[in-house]
Amino acid sequence: MNTTVPASVYAQRRARLAAQLGAGGVAIVPTAPERQRNRDSDFLFRHDSYFYYLTGFTEPGACLVLAQGGQSTLFCQPKDLEREVWDGYRLGPAAAPQALVVDAAFSMAELDARLPRLLENAACVWYPFATHSGLAARVEGWLNTVRARVRYGALCPAAQNDLCTLLDEMRLFKDVHEQDIMRRASAISAQAHIRAMQRSACMLRAGEDVREYHLDAELLHAFRDAGSQYPAYGSIVAAGANACVLHYRADAAPVRDGELVLIDAGCELDSYASDITRTFPANGKFTGPQRALYDLVLASQEAAVAATKAGARFNDPHDATVAVLAQGMLDLGLLDKNKVGSAQDVIDKRAYFQFYMHRTSHWLGMDVHDCGSYVEPGEAGQASESKDPLSGETITNRPSRVLRPGMVLTIEPGIYVRPAEGVPEQFHNIGIRIEDDAIVTATGCELITRGVPVKADEIEALMRA
Ligand code: GLY
Ligand code: MN
Ligand code: MN
């Protein structure tokens, strides 16, 4: 696996980053470590997203250093024909400068010897604080080697900064290459959802014993068949009441005629995630209560989509969702008007939280819950405090992020009805979420996941097919 994006694009990203490191800034970005699964089997290797963003390089055992002036040095696995017989091709340091347009490349074995030299006389060292456990100690070791040379005139960087703050901001705005990959990832995932829906209806019509894993198998087949490398996160395939478990994973529970199935699954394509949820009747036909809740969640999603546009705030789609859900919960009797009051009361008291306990959106990119500040930079100091109506805790509120073209977020309202006193029985154990991925544009947003229908009638039609 490697990148379909030209090497020059990664070089441009490195140059943009280097320009932000300040005079005398040096950046260190390792890829992810390989992780043991059990005995001599490793988990499937997934490169580090920051490292990939700057290199497009997917081999394990690598580290990028941007020296003062933006000079790029890649450390990578050395060529080793014997190891390559077992583990596969390695690019190697000799071929790396041309393939990745880096200025220099060396074996990882030289990292400890060369890094102190690259750090000598620098003013500041930047590295990701949050993602690589043990890296701070290694940096400290390299700095100690520099410090040991101060008597010979070497200067040691006096500052250490979190590289995530710069890279998170860059990654938050997806360029045309990234948007293109994300559209393609979304299209694959959309087809996968269609396959799973149709398999469910087909098997039930044939009187077969449908299990969650049958539908998971359809997702995996569709992902890999279209060239995606793997699921972007653990797929949720939740039949019936399992849909009310937010982080449920595809298991072996029966998919029953008359119940709903919630599938939250998306593929990763060339390092970019997609993230789709659809909820559908296992047999292809919604019951009355299922349809009532479904249409409410869809209406709340439509309100959120309308609120997703350049210039709006990140919280606006969530607030739009909650306004629709609050009114709907009263109208359907999930919440008792006589006890809770008006829709505004439902919002003020956070009474909707009983049935809608997660946020409506998150950033999406290389990581399914992608990086990027949710607070508007420059307004972070404008904090206000309020009391959470449910827990009584004091919460600090800061102005949420202003949406700009090129940001990508999910829009994923839901309703999850656990049996409880006063909750109409016809809704018990119904869990519904509808999730689409949106690219913010100048005038609104582009929903890139609508290759799978979302309207109840359209879902029923495709499941009849
Ligand atoms: N699939 C994870 C999420 O929807 O956030
Ligand atoms: Mn999801
Ligand atoms: Mn999501």
Tab-separated table of C-alpha atoms and ligand atoms in Angstrom:
chain	number	residue	atom	x	y	z
A	1	MET	CA	0.000	0.000	0.000
A	2	ASN	CA	1.234	3.448	-0.749
A	3	THR	CA	-0.066	6.798	-1.815
A	4	THR	CA	-1.869	7.894	-4.947
A	5	VAL	CA	-0.971	11.517	-4.196
A	6	PRO	CA	2.140	12.939	-5.930
A	7	ALA	CA	5.275	13.075	-3.749
A	8	SER	CA	5.452	16.819	-4.418
A	9	VAL	CA	2.250	17.341	-2.401
A	10	TYR	CA	3.900	15.882	0.696
A	11	ALA	CA	6.958	18.060	0.050
A	12	GLN	CA	4.687	21.117	-0.056
A	13	ARG	CA	3.122	20.116	3.259
A	14	ARG	CA	6.598	19.745	4.788
A	15	ALA	CA	7.527	23.190	3.495
A	16	ARG	CA	4.343	24.714	4.959
A	17	LEU	CA	5.103	23.080	8.281
A	18	ALA	CA	8.760	24.113	8.234
A	19	ALA	CA	7.708	27.724	7.695
A	20	GLN	CA	5.801	27.573	11.009
A	21	LEU	CA	8.589	26.088	13.139
A	22	GLY	CA	10.204	29.455	13.774
A	23	ALA	CA	13.853	30.335	13.396
A	24	GLY	CA	15.936	27.422	14.607
A	25	GLY	CA	12.987	25.040	14.885
A	26	VAL	CA	13.474	21.310	14.322
A	27	ALA	CA	10.591	18.839	13.982
A	28	ILE	CA	10.667	15.105	14.703
A	29	VAL	CA	7.805	12.907	13.465
A	30	PRO	CA	8.073	9.137	13.912
A	31	THR	CA	5.639	6.720	12.352
A	32	ALA	CA	3.679	4.331	14.579
A	33	PRO	CA	5.348	1.399	16.335
A	34	GLU	CA	4.559	-2.180	15.387
A	35	ARG	CA	2.455	-3.796	18.086
A	36	GLN	CA	2.411	-7.382	19.236
A	37	ARG	CA	-0.981	-9.091	19.175
A	38	ASN	CA	0.064	-12.358	20.754
A	39	ARG	CA	3.262	-14.434	20.773
A	40	ASP	CA	4.918	-13.830	17.379
A	41	SER	CA	1.889	-12.275	15.656
A	42	ASP	CA	1.649	-8.513	15.342
A	43	PHE	CA	-1.449	-6.395	14.848
A	44	LEU	CA	-1.794	-5.288	11.259
A	45	PHE	CA	0.523	-2.311	10.974
A	46	ARG	CA	-1.051	1.113	10.527
A	47	HIS	CA	1.349	4.015	9.989
A	48	ASP	CA	1.051	7.172	12.056
A	49	SER	CA	-1.289	9.743	10.516
A	50	TYR	CA	0.957	12.786	11.119
A	51	PHE	CA	3.936	10.974	9.623
A	52	TYR	CA	1.919	9.869	6.612
A	53	TYR	CA	0.520	13.363	6.078
A	54	LEU	CA	4.092	14.615	5.620
A	55	THR	CA	5.584	11.688	3.702
A	56	GLY	CA	2.982	9.399	2.112
A	57	PHE	CA	5.234	6.606	3.369
A	58	THR	CA	3.600	3.516	4.857
A	59	GLU	CA	6.507	1.317	6.001
A	60	PRO	CA	7.030	0.711	9.722
A	61	GLY	CA	10.280	1.714	11.415
A	62	ALA	CA	10.607	5.244	10.060
A	63	CYS	CA	11.020	8.786	11.315
A	64	LEU	CA	10.985	12.158	9.588
A	65	VAL	CA	13.121	15.053	10.791
A	66	LEU	CA	12.700	18.583	9.501
A	67	ALA	CA	15.912	20.358	10.376
A	68	GLN	CA	16.477	24.107	10.640
A	69	GLY	CA	15.697	25.692	7.310
A	70	GLY	CA	13.260	22.894	6.413
A	71	GLN	CA	15.890	20.358	5.323
A	72	SER	CA	14.073	16.990	5.377
A	73	THR	CA	15.727	13.791	6.549
A	74	LEU	CA	13.977	10.437	6.490
A	75	PHE	CA	15.153	7.566	8.645
A	76	CYS	CA	13.786	4.254	7.380
A	77	GLN	CA	14.380	0.526	7.478
A	78	PRO	CA	17.590	-0.413	5.686
A	79	LYS	CA	17.471	-2.726	2.694
A	80	ASP	CA	17.834	-6.303	3.960
A	81	LEU	CA	17.232	-8.950	1.360
A	82	GLU	CA	16.832	-11.709	3.908
A	83	ARG	CA	14.220	-9.771	5.907
A	84	GLU	CA	12.506	-8.728	2.696
A	85	VAL	CA	12.031	-12.402	1.806
A	86	TRP	CA	9.940	-12.712	4.972
A	87	ASP	CA	8.304	-9.308	5.385
A	88	GLY	CA	8.274	-7.792	1.931
A	89	TYR	CA	9.899	-4.989	-0.006
A	90	ARG	CA	11.594	-2.096	1.753
A	91	LEU	CA	12.232	1.189	0.012
A	92	GLY	CA	15.553	1.727	1.786
A	93	PRO	CA	17.533	4.928	2.343
A	94	ALA	CA	19.242	4.912	-1.060
A	95	ALA	CA	15.965	5.066	-3.012
A	96	ALA	CA	14.051	7.252	-0.557
A	97	PRO	CA	15.263	10.731	-1.623
A	98	GLN	CA	14.041	10.262	-5.171
A	99	ALA	CA	10.852	8.357	-4.323
A	100	LEU	CA	9.729	10.695	-1.527
A	101	VAL	CA	11.571	13.886	-2.584
A	102	VAL	CA	13.223	14.183	0.826
A	103	ASP	CA	16.633	15.847	1.028
A	104	ALA	CA	18.415	12.950	2.723
A	105	ALA	CA	17.685	9.459	4.023
A	106	PHE	CA	19.467	7.134	6.417
A	107	SER	CA	18.881	3.825	8.121
A	108	MET	CA	16.878	3.904	11.355
A	109	ALA	CA	19.960	2.370	12.954
A	110	GLU	CA	21.617	5.796	12.562
A	111	LEU	CA	18.817	7.746	14.248
A	112	ASP	CA	20.370	7.970	17.718
A	113	ALA	CA	23.739	8.967	16.299
A	114	ARG	CA	22.440	11.601	13.873
A	115	LEU	CA	19.633	13.262	15.813
A	116	PRO	CA	21.851	15.086	18.317
A	117	ARG	CA	23.698	16.601	15.348
A	118	LEU	CA	20.409	17.734	13.808
A	119	LEU	CA	19.337	19.252	17.133
A	120	GLU	CA	22.621	20.991	17.853
A	121	ASN	CA	22.327	24.801	17.746
A	122	ALA	CA	18.570	24.608	17.205
A	123	ALA	CA	16.347	26.922	19.235
A	124	CYS	CA	13.364	24.643	19.678
A	125	VAL	CA	12.467	21.020	19.137
A	126	TRP	CA	8.945	20.177	18.016
A	127	TYR	CA	7.472	16.684	18.268
A	128	PRO	CA	3.991	15.233	18.788
A	129	PHE	CA	3.277	15.160	22.542
A	130	ALA	CA	0.077	13.170	22.409
A	131	THR	CA	0.595	10.258	20.079
A	132	HIS	CA	3.921	8.513	20.710
A	133	SER	CA	4.448	7.174	24.200
A	134	GLY	CA	8.130	7.153	25.118
A	135	LEU	CA	9.086	9.781	22.544
A	136	ALA	CA	9.637	12.524	25.132
A	137	ALA	CA	12.215	10.322	26.888
A	138	ARG	CA	14.008	9.669	23.609
A	139	VAL	CA	14.075	13.371	22.799
A	140	GLU	CA	15.468	13.990	26.271
A	141	GLY	CA	18.212	11.453	25.526
A	142	TRP	CA	19.140	13.185	22.255
A	143	LEU	CA	19.137	16.556	23.997
A	144	ASN	CA	21.398	15.176	26.733
A	145	THR	CA	23.897	14.181	24.060
A	146	VAL	CA	23.810	17.765	22.769
A	147	ARG	CA	24.183	19.097	26.329
A	148	ALA	CA	27.286	16.971	26.766
A	149	ARG	CA	28.860	18.983	23.985
A	150	VAL	CA	28.080	22.486	25.227
A	151	ARG	CA	31.660	22.882	26.508
A	152	TYR	CA	32.770	22.496	22.908
A	153	GLY	CA	30.514	25.346	21.862
A	154	ALA	CA	27.321	23.469	20.998
A	155	LEU	CA	23.984	25.143	21.771
A	156	CYS	CA	21.131	23.013	23.051
A	157	PRO	CA	17.488	23.809	22.168
A	158	ALA	CA	15.930	25.490	25.187
A	159	ALA	CA	12.299	24.879	24.208
A	160	GLN	CA	10.147	21.883	23.391
A	161	ASN	CA	6.848	22.437	21.620
A	162	ASP	CA	3.936	20.188	20.736
A	163	LEU	CA	4.021	19.592	16.991
A	164	CYS	CA	0.365	18.468	17.104
A	165	THR	CA	-0.742	22.079	17.510
A	166	LEU	CA	0.642	22.936	14.055
A	167	LEU	CA	-0.195	19.685	12.283
A	168	ASP	CA	-3.718	19.467	13.717
A	169	GLU	CA	-4.510	22.833	12.236
A	170	MET	CA	-3.086	21.881	8.841
A	171	ARG	CA	-4.888	18.532	8.790
A	172	LEU	CA	-8.197	20.140	9.723
A	173	PHE	CA	-8.430	21.679	6.241
A	174	LYS	CA	-8.549	18.947	3.623
A	175	ASP	CA	-6.910	19.810	0.309
A	176	VAL	CA	-8.262	18.662	-3.052
A	177	HIS	CA	-6.284	15.407	-2.919
A	178	GLU	CA	-7.664	14.545	0.487
A	179	GLN	CA	-11.221	15.480	-0.462
A	180	ASP	CA	-10.967	13.309	-3.547
A	181	ILE	CA	-9.852	10.272	-1.530
A	182	MET	CA	-12.559	10.894	1.062
A	183	ARG	CA	-15.242	11.039	-1.636
A	184	ARG	CA	-14.013	7.710	-2.997
A	185	ALA	CA	-13.842	6.137	0.484
A	186	SER	CA	-17.400	7.321	1.131
A	187	ALA	CA	-18.676	5.870	-2.125
A	188	ILE	CA	-17.217	2.459	-1.251
A	189	SER	CA	-18.724	2.570	2.230
A	190	ALA	CA	-22.100	3.591	0.842
A	191	GLN	CA	-22.140	0.550	-1.445
A	192	ALA	CA	-21.153	-1.642	1.486
A	193	HIS	CA	-24.172	-0.444	3.483
A	194	ILE	CA	-26.457	-1.192	0.555
A	195	ARG	CA	-25.032	-4.711	0.306
A	196	ALA	CA	-25.607	-5.337	4.009
A	197	MET	CA	-29.195	-4.074	3.867
A	198	GLN	CA	-30.001	-6.241	0.892
A	199	ARG	CA	-28.406	-9.320	2.416
A	200	SER	CA	-30.507	-8.908	5.537
A	201	ALA	CA	-33.795	-8.714	3.618
A	202	CYS	CA	-32.814	-11.551	1.251
A	203	MET	CA	-31.878	-13.956	4.010
A	204	LEU	CA	-34.980	-13.196	6.054
A	205	ARG	CA	-37.201	-13.650	2.990
A	206	ALA	CA	-35.565	-17.050	2.480
A	207	GLY	CA	-36.294	-17.928	6.108
A	208	GLU	CA	-32.611	-18.160	6.991
A	209	ASP	CA	-30.989	-17.612	10.393
A	210	VAL	CA	-29.444	-14.158	9.947
A	211	ARG	CA	-26.699	-13.110	12.331
A	212	GLU	CA	-24.928	-9.792	12.771
A	213	TYR	CA	-21.749	-11.327	11.390
A	214	HIS	CA	-23.469	-12.104	8.067
A	215	LEU	CA	-23.987	-8.375	7.564
A	216	ASP	CA	-20.472	-7.582	8.802
A	217	ALA	CA	-19.170	-10.018	6.173
A	218	GLU	CA	-20.941	-8.013	3.468
A	219	LEU	CA	-19.293	-4.813	4.678
A	220	LEU	CA	-15.834	-6.374	4.701
A	221	HIS	CA	-16.347	-7.872	1.266
A	222	ALA	CA	-17.466	-4.582	-0.228
A	223	PHE	CA	-14.590	-2.657	1.389
A	224	ARG	CA	-11.848	-4.976	0.218
A	225	ASP	CA	-13.434	-5.691	-3.134
A	226	ALA	CA	-13.245	-1.981	-3.952
A	227	GLY	CA	-9.628	-1.668	-2.867
A	228	SER	CA	-10.011	-0.233	0.604
A	229	GLN	CA	-7.301	-1.453	2.947
A	230	TYR	CA	-9.411	-2.062	6.054
A	231	PRO	CA	-12.341	-0.735	8.078
A	232	ALA	CA	-11.594	2.735	9.444
A	233	TYR	CA	-12.800	1.589	12.901
A	234	GLY	CA	-14.468	-1.443	14.441
A	235	SER	CA	-17.759	-1.874	12.589
A	236	ILE	CA	-20.922	-1.660	14.644
A	237	VAL	CA	-23.586	-4.070	13.424
A	238	ALA	CA	-26.264	-3.988	16.069
A	239	ALA	CA	-29.519	-5.903	15.775
A	240	GLY	CA	-32.577	-4.955	17.813
A	241	ALA	CA	-31.833	-3.741	21.348
A	242	ASN	CA	-28.064	-3.912	20.704
A	243	ALA	CA	-28.466	-0.628	18.809
A	244	CYS	CA	-28.877	1.093	22.168
A	245	VAL	CA	-25.290	0.144	23.081
A	246	LEU	CA	-23.342	2.988	21.529
A	247	HIS	CA	-20.050	1.141	21.071
A	248	TYR	CA	-21.508	-2.280	20.298
A	249	ARG	CA	-19.385	-4.357	17.895
A	250	ALA	CA	-20.590	-6.747	15.220
A	251	ASP	CA	-21.171	-10.033	17.014
A	252	ALA	CA	-23.339	-13.112	16.581
A	253	ALA	CA	-26.747	-11.929	17.762
A	254	PRO	CA	-29.714	-12.942	15.611
A	255	VAL	CA	-31.124	-10.362	13.213
A	256	ARG	CA	-34.858	-10.766	13.701
A	257	ASP	CA	-37.781	-10.083	11.440
A	258	GLY	CA	-39.551	-6.953	12.703
A	259	GLU	CA	-36.488	-5.445	14.391
A	260	LEU	CA	-34.163	-2.693	13.258
A	261	VAL	CA	-30.472	-3.078	12.480
A	262	LEU	CA	-28.042	-0.230	13.115
A	263	ILE	CA	-24.827	-0.377	11.108
A	264	ASP	CA	-22.077	2.149	11.773
A	265	ALA	CA	-19.221	1.262	9.448
A	266	GLY	CA	-16.860	2.924	7.032
A	267	CYS	CA	-13.776	1.896	5.148
A	268	GLU	CA	-10.345	3.422	5.228
A	269	LEU	CA	-9.042	4.158	1.764
A	270	ASP	CA	-5.440	5.255	1.236
A	271	SER	CA	-5.286	6.406	4.881
A	272	TYR	CA	-8.589	8.325	4.928
A	273	ALA	CA	-11.643	7.280	6.913
A	274	SER	CA	-15.282	7.305	6.026
A	275	ASP	CA	-17.935	6.996	8.717
A	276	ILE	CA	-21.531	6.090	7.841
A	277	THR	CA	-24.441	4.947	9.973
A	278	ARG	CA	-27.695	3.644	8.629
A	279	THR	CA	-30.544	2.098	10.559
A	280	PHE	CA	-32.930	-0.104	8.625
A	281	PRO	CA	-35.662	-2.674	9.217
A	282	ALA	CA	-34.121	-6.153	9.082
A	283	ASN	CA	-36.925	-7.365	6.812
A	284	GLY	CA	-37.118	-4.224	4.689
A	285	LYS	CA	-40.305	-2.668	6.131
A	286	PHE	CA	-40.436	-0.199	9.037
A	287	THR	CA	-43.145	-0.678	11.662
A	288	GLY	CA	-45.174	2.408	12.679
A	289	PRO	CA	-43.217	3.212	15.863
A	290	GLN	CA	-39.864	2.544	14.141
A	291	ARG	CA	-40.822	4.825	11.303
A	292	ALA	CA	-41.966	7.588	13.657
A	293	LEU	CA	-38.631	7.625	15.465
A	294	TYR	CA	-36.696	7.230	12.225
A	295	ASP	CA	-38.392	10.197	10.599
A	296	LEU	CA	-37.698	12.297	13.687
A	297	VAL	CA	-33.979	11.465	13.623
A	298	LEU	CA	-33.876	12.187	9.890
A	299	ALA	CA	-35.618	15.534	10.378
A	300	SER	CA	-33.073	16.415	13.035
A	301	GLN	CA	-30.275	15.463	10.669
A	302	GLU	CA	-31.767	17.632	7.919
A	303	ALA	CA	-31.788	20.566	10.324
A	304	ALA	CA	-28.140	19.883	11.161
A	305	VAL	CA	-27.181	19.657	7.491
A	306	ALA	CA	-28.855	23.003	6.824
A	307	ALA	CA	-26.822	24.508	9.678
A	308	THR	CA	-23.515	23.191	8.307
A	309	LYS	CA	-21.965	25.939	6.234
A	310	ALA	CA	-18.949	28.202	6.122
A	311	GLY	CA	-19.259	30.893	8.759
A	312	ALA	CA	-21.471	28.831	11.069
A	313	ARG	CA	-20.063	27.388	14.283
A	314	PHE	CA	-19.178	23.756	14.922
A	315	ASN	CA	-21.894	23.617	17.595
A	316	ASP	CA	-24.626	24.941	15.298
A	317	PRO	CA	-25.502	21.577	13.681
A	318	HIS	CA	-25.676	20.011	17.146
A	319	ASP	CA	-27.955	22.743	18.438
A	320	ALA	CA	-30.162	22.411	15.351
A	321	THR	CA	-30.392	18.654	15.902
A	322	VAL	CA	-31.267	19.010	19.562
A	323	ALA	CA	-33.994	21.568	18.832
A	324	VAL	CA	-35.762	19.154	16.466
A	325	LEU	CA	-35.262	16.128	18.711
A	326	ALA	CA	-36.520	17.969	21.778
A	327	GLN	CA	-39.807	18.915	20.116
A	328	GLY	CA	-40.134	15.412	18.607
A	329	MET	CA	-39.571	13.687	21.942
A	330	LEU	CA	-42.461	15.681	23.384
A	331	ASP	CA	-44.703	15.096	20.360
A	332	LEU	CA	-44.097	11.339	20.413
A	333	GLY	CA	-44.519	11.075	24.164
A	334	LEU	CA	-40.959	9.927	24.872
A	335	LEU	CA	-40.857	12.857	27.261
A	336	ASP	CA	-43.893	13.954	29.207
A	337	LYS	CA	-44.918	17.574	28.510
A	338	ASN	CA	-46.591	17.723	31.898
A	339	LYS	CA	-43.364	16.822	33.632
A	340	VAL	CA	-40.699	18.466	31.474
A	341	GLY	CA	-42.538	21.388	29.905
A	342	SER	CA	-41.764	22.939	26.527
A	343	ALA	CA	-39.100	22.039	23.954
A	344	GLN	CA	-36.997	24.875	25.342
A	345	ASP	CA	-37.305	23.307	28.795
A	346	VAL	CA	-36.186	19.966	27.335
A	347	ILE	CA	-33.094	21.735	26.000
A	348	ASP	CA	-32.437	23.842	29.096
A	349	LYS	CA	-32.791	20.863	31.443
A	350	ARG	CA	-30.933	18.612	28.981
A	351	ALA	CA	-33.829	16.154	29.325
A	352	TYR	CA	-33.210	14.898	25.756
A	353	PHE	CA	-29.973	13.351	27.092
A	354	GLN	CA	-31.919	10.283	28.251
A	355	PHE	CA	-32.355	9.358	24.585
A	356	TYR	CA	-29.603	11.324	22.842
A	357	MET	CA	-26.380	11.197	24.815
A	358	HIS	CA	-23.679	11.927	22.237
A	359	ARG	CA	-22.628	14.909	20.174
A	360	THR	CA	-23.811	15.347	16.598
A	361	SER	CA	-20.445	15.787	14.905
A	362	HIS	CA	-16.720	15.191	14.970
A	363	TRP	CA	-13.965	16.040	12.540
A	364	LEU	CA	-13.217	13.296	10.021
A	365	GLY	CA	-9.998	12.694	8.114
A	366	MET	CA	-7.149	10.236	8.400
A	367	ASP	CA	-8.410	9.399	11.873
A	368	VAL	CA	-12.096	8.682	12.225
A	369	HIS	CA	-12.255	11.109	15.146
A	370	ASP	CA	-9.837	13.407	13.422
A	371	CYS	CA	-7.583	16.038	14.913
A	372	GLY	CA	-8.337	19.747	14.970
A	373	SER	CA	-9.412	22.165	17.658
A	374	TYR	CA	-13.128	22.402	18.345
A	375	VAL	CA	-12.621	25.857	19.822
A	376	GLU	CA	-12.114	28.864	17.577
A	377	PRO	CA	-8.441	29.872	17.829
A	378	GLY	CA	-8.229	33.461	18.894
A	379	GLU	CA	-11.420	33.166	20.913
A	380	ALA	CA	-10.216	30.522	23.368
A	381	GLY	CA	-9.882	33.189	26.062
A	382	GLN	CA	-13.582	34.056	25.869
A	383	ALA	CA	-14.626	31.477	28.416
A	384	SER	CA	-17.909	31.494	30.265
A	385	GLU	CA	-19.087	29.140	32.947
A	386	SER	CA	-22.416	27.432	33.367
A	387	LYS	CA	-23.861	24.717	35.550
A	388	ASP	CA	-24.697	21.419	33.947
A	389	PRO	CA	-28.423	20.908	34.647
A	390	LEU	CA	-28.057	17.147	35.050
A	391	SER	CA	-24.825	16.701	36.992
A	392	GLY	CA	-24.657	20.122	38.637
A	393	GLU	CA	-21.001	20.354	37.612
A	394	THR	CA	-19.531	23.632	36.456
A	395	ILE	CA	-18.695	23.559	32.752
A	396	THR	CA	-16.426	25.952	30.916
A	397	ASN	CA	-17.794	27.023	27.545
A	398	ARG	CA	-15.619	28.536	24.837
A	399	PRO	CA	-16.735	29.770	21.408
A	400	SER	CA	-16.843	26.735	19.129
A	401	ARG	CA	-14.948	26.540	15.882
A	402	VAL	CA	-16.066	28.617	12.915
A	403	LEU	CA	-16.675	26.265	9.984
A	404	ARG	CA	-14.592	26.958	6.881
A	405	PRO	CA	-14.447	25.382	3.408
A	406	GLY	CA	-12.392	22.192	3.376
A	407	MET	CA	-13.247	21.092	6.891
A	408	VAL	CA	-14.857	17.643	7.000
A	409	LEU	CA	-17.222	16.566	9.748
A	410	THR	CA	-19.810	13.915	10.441
A	411	ILE	CA	-23.476	14.692	11.072
A	412	GLU	CA	-24.867	11.879	13.167
A	413	PRO	CA	-27.952	12.403	15.306
A	414	GLY	CA	-29.646	9.467	16.989
A	415	ILE	CA	-32.249	8.301	19.444
A	416	TYR	CA	-31.728	5.329	21.765
A	417	VAL	CA	-34.696	4.211	23.812
A	418	ARG	CA	-33.896	2.006	26.768
A	419	PRO	CA	-36.942	0.693	28.606
A	420	ALA	CA	-37.780	2.976	31.504
A	421	GLU	CA	-40.814	4.011	33.485
A	422	GLY	CA	-43.018	6.429	31.599
A	423	VAL	CA	-41.445	5.641	28.221
A	424	PRO	CA	-44.100	4.279	25.815
A	425	GLU	CA	-43.517	0.570	25.376
A	426	GLN	CA	-43.851	0.687	21.601
A	427	PHE	CA	-40.497	2.522	21.465
A	428	HIS	CA	-38.611	0.310	23.900
A	429	ASN	CA	-35.238	-0.991	22.701
A	430	ILE	CA	-35.277	0.971	19.463
A	431	GLY	CA	-31.936	2.550	18.654
A	432	ILE	CA	-31.554	4.753	15.582
A	433	ARG	CA	-28.625	6.746	14.271
A	434	ILE	CA	-28.186	8.336	10.855
A	435	GLU	CA	-24.668	9.450	10.022
A	436	ASP	CA	-23.314	11.188	6.957
A	437	ASP	CA	-19.990	12.860	6.184
A	438	ALA	CA	-19.932	16.485	5.055
A	439	ILE	CA	-17.314	18.661	3.403
A	440	VAL	CA	-17.902	22.290	4.325
A	441	THR	CA	-18.174	24.485	1.227
A	442	ALA	CA	-18.468	28.238	0.771
A	443	THR	CA	-22.244	28.031	0.539
A	444	GLY	CA	-23.179	24.976	2.591
A	445	CYS	CA	-21.872	21.464	2.702
A	446	GLU	CA	-21.376	18.528	0.363
A	447	LEU	CA	-22.684	15.235	1.749
A	448	ILE	CA	-20.284	12.675	0.352
A	449	THR	CA	-21.962	9.578	1.787
A	450	ARG	CA	-25.375	9.770	0.148
A	451	GLY	CA	-24.577	6.926	-2.239
A	452	VAL	CA	-26.639	4.986	0.294
A	453	PRO	CA	-30.174	6.324	0.642
A	454	VAL	CA	-31.345	7.807	3.888
A	455	LYS	CA	-35.102	8.371	3.441
A	456	ALA	CA	-37.212	5.585	4.920
A	457	ASP	CA	-39.122	5.016	1.657
A	458	GLU	CA	-35.913	4.784	-0.325
A	459	ILE	CA	-34.392	2.305	2.105
A	460	GLU	CA	-37.529	0.152	1.852
A	461	ALA	CA	-37.393	0.339	-1.937
A	462	LEU	CA	-33.783	-0.762	-2.151
A	463	MET	CA	-34.423	-3.609	0.288
A	464	ARG	CA	-37.271	-4.866	-1.915
A	465	ALA	CA	-34.851	-5.003	-4.845
B	1	GLY	N1	-18.044	5.322	14.221
B	1	GLY	C1	-17.628	6.207	15.216
B	1	GLY	C2	-18.434	7.414	15.216
B	1	GLY	O1	-19.458	7.467	14.569
B	1	GLY	O2	-18.066	8.401	15.776
B	2	MN	MN	-19.855	6.255	12.902
B	3	MN	MN	-18.913	9.302	13.571
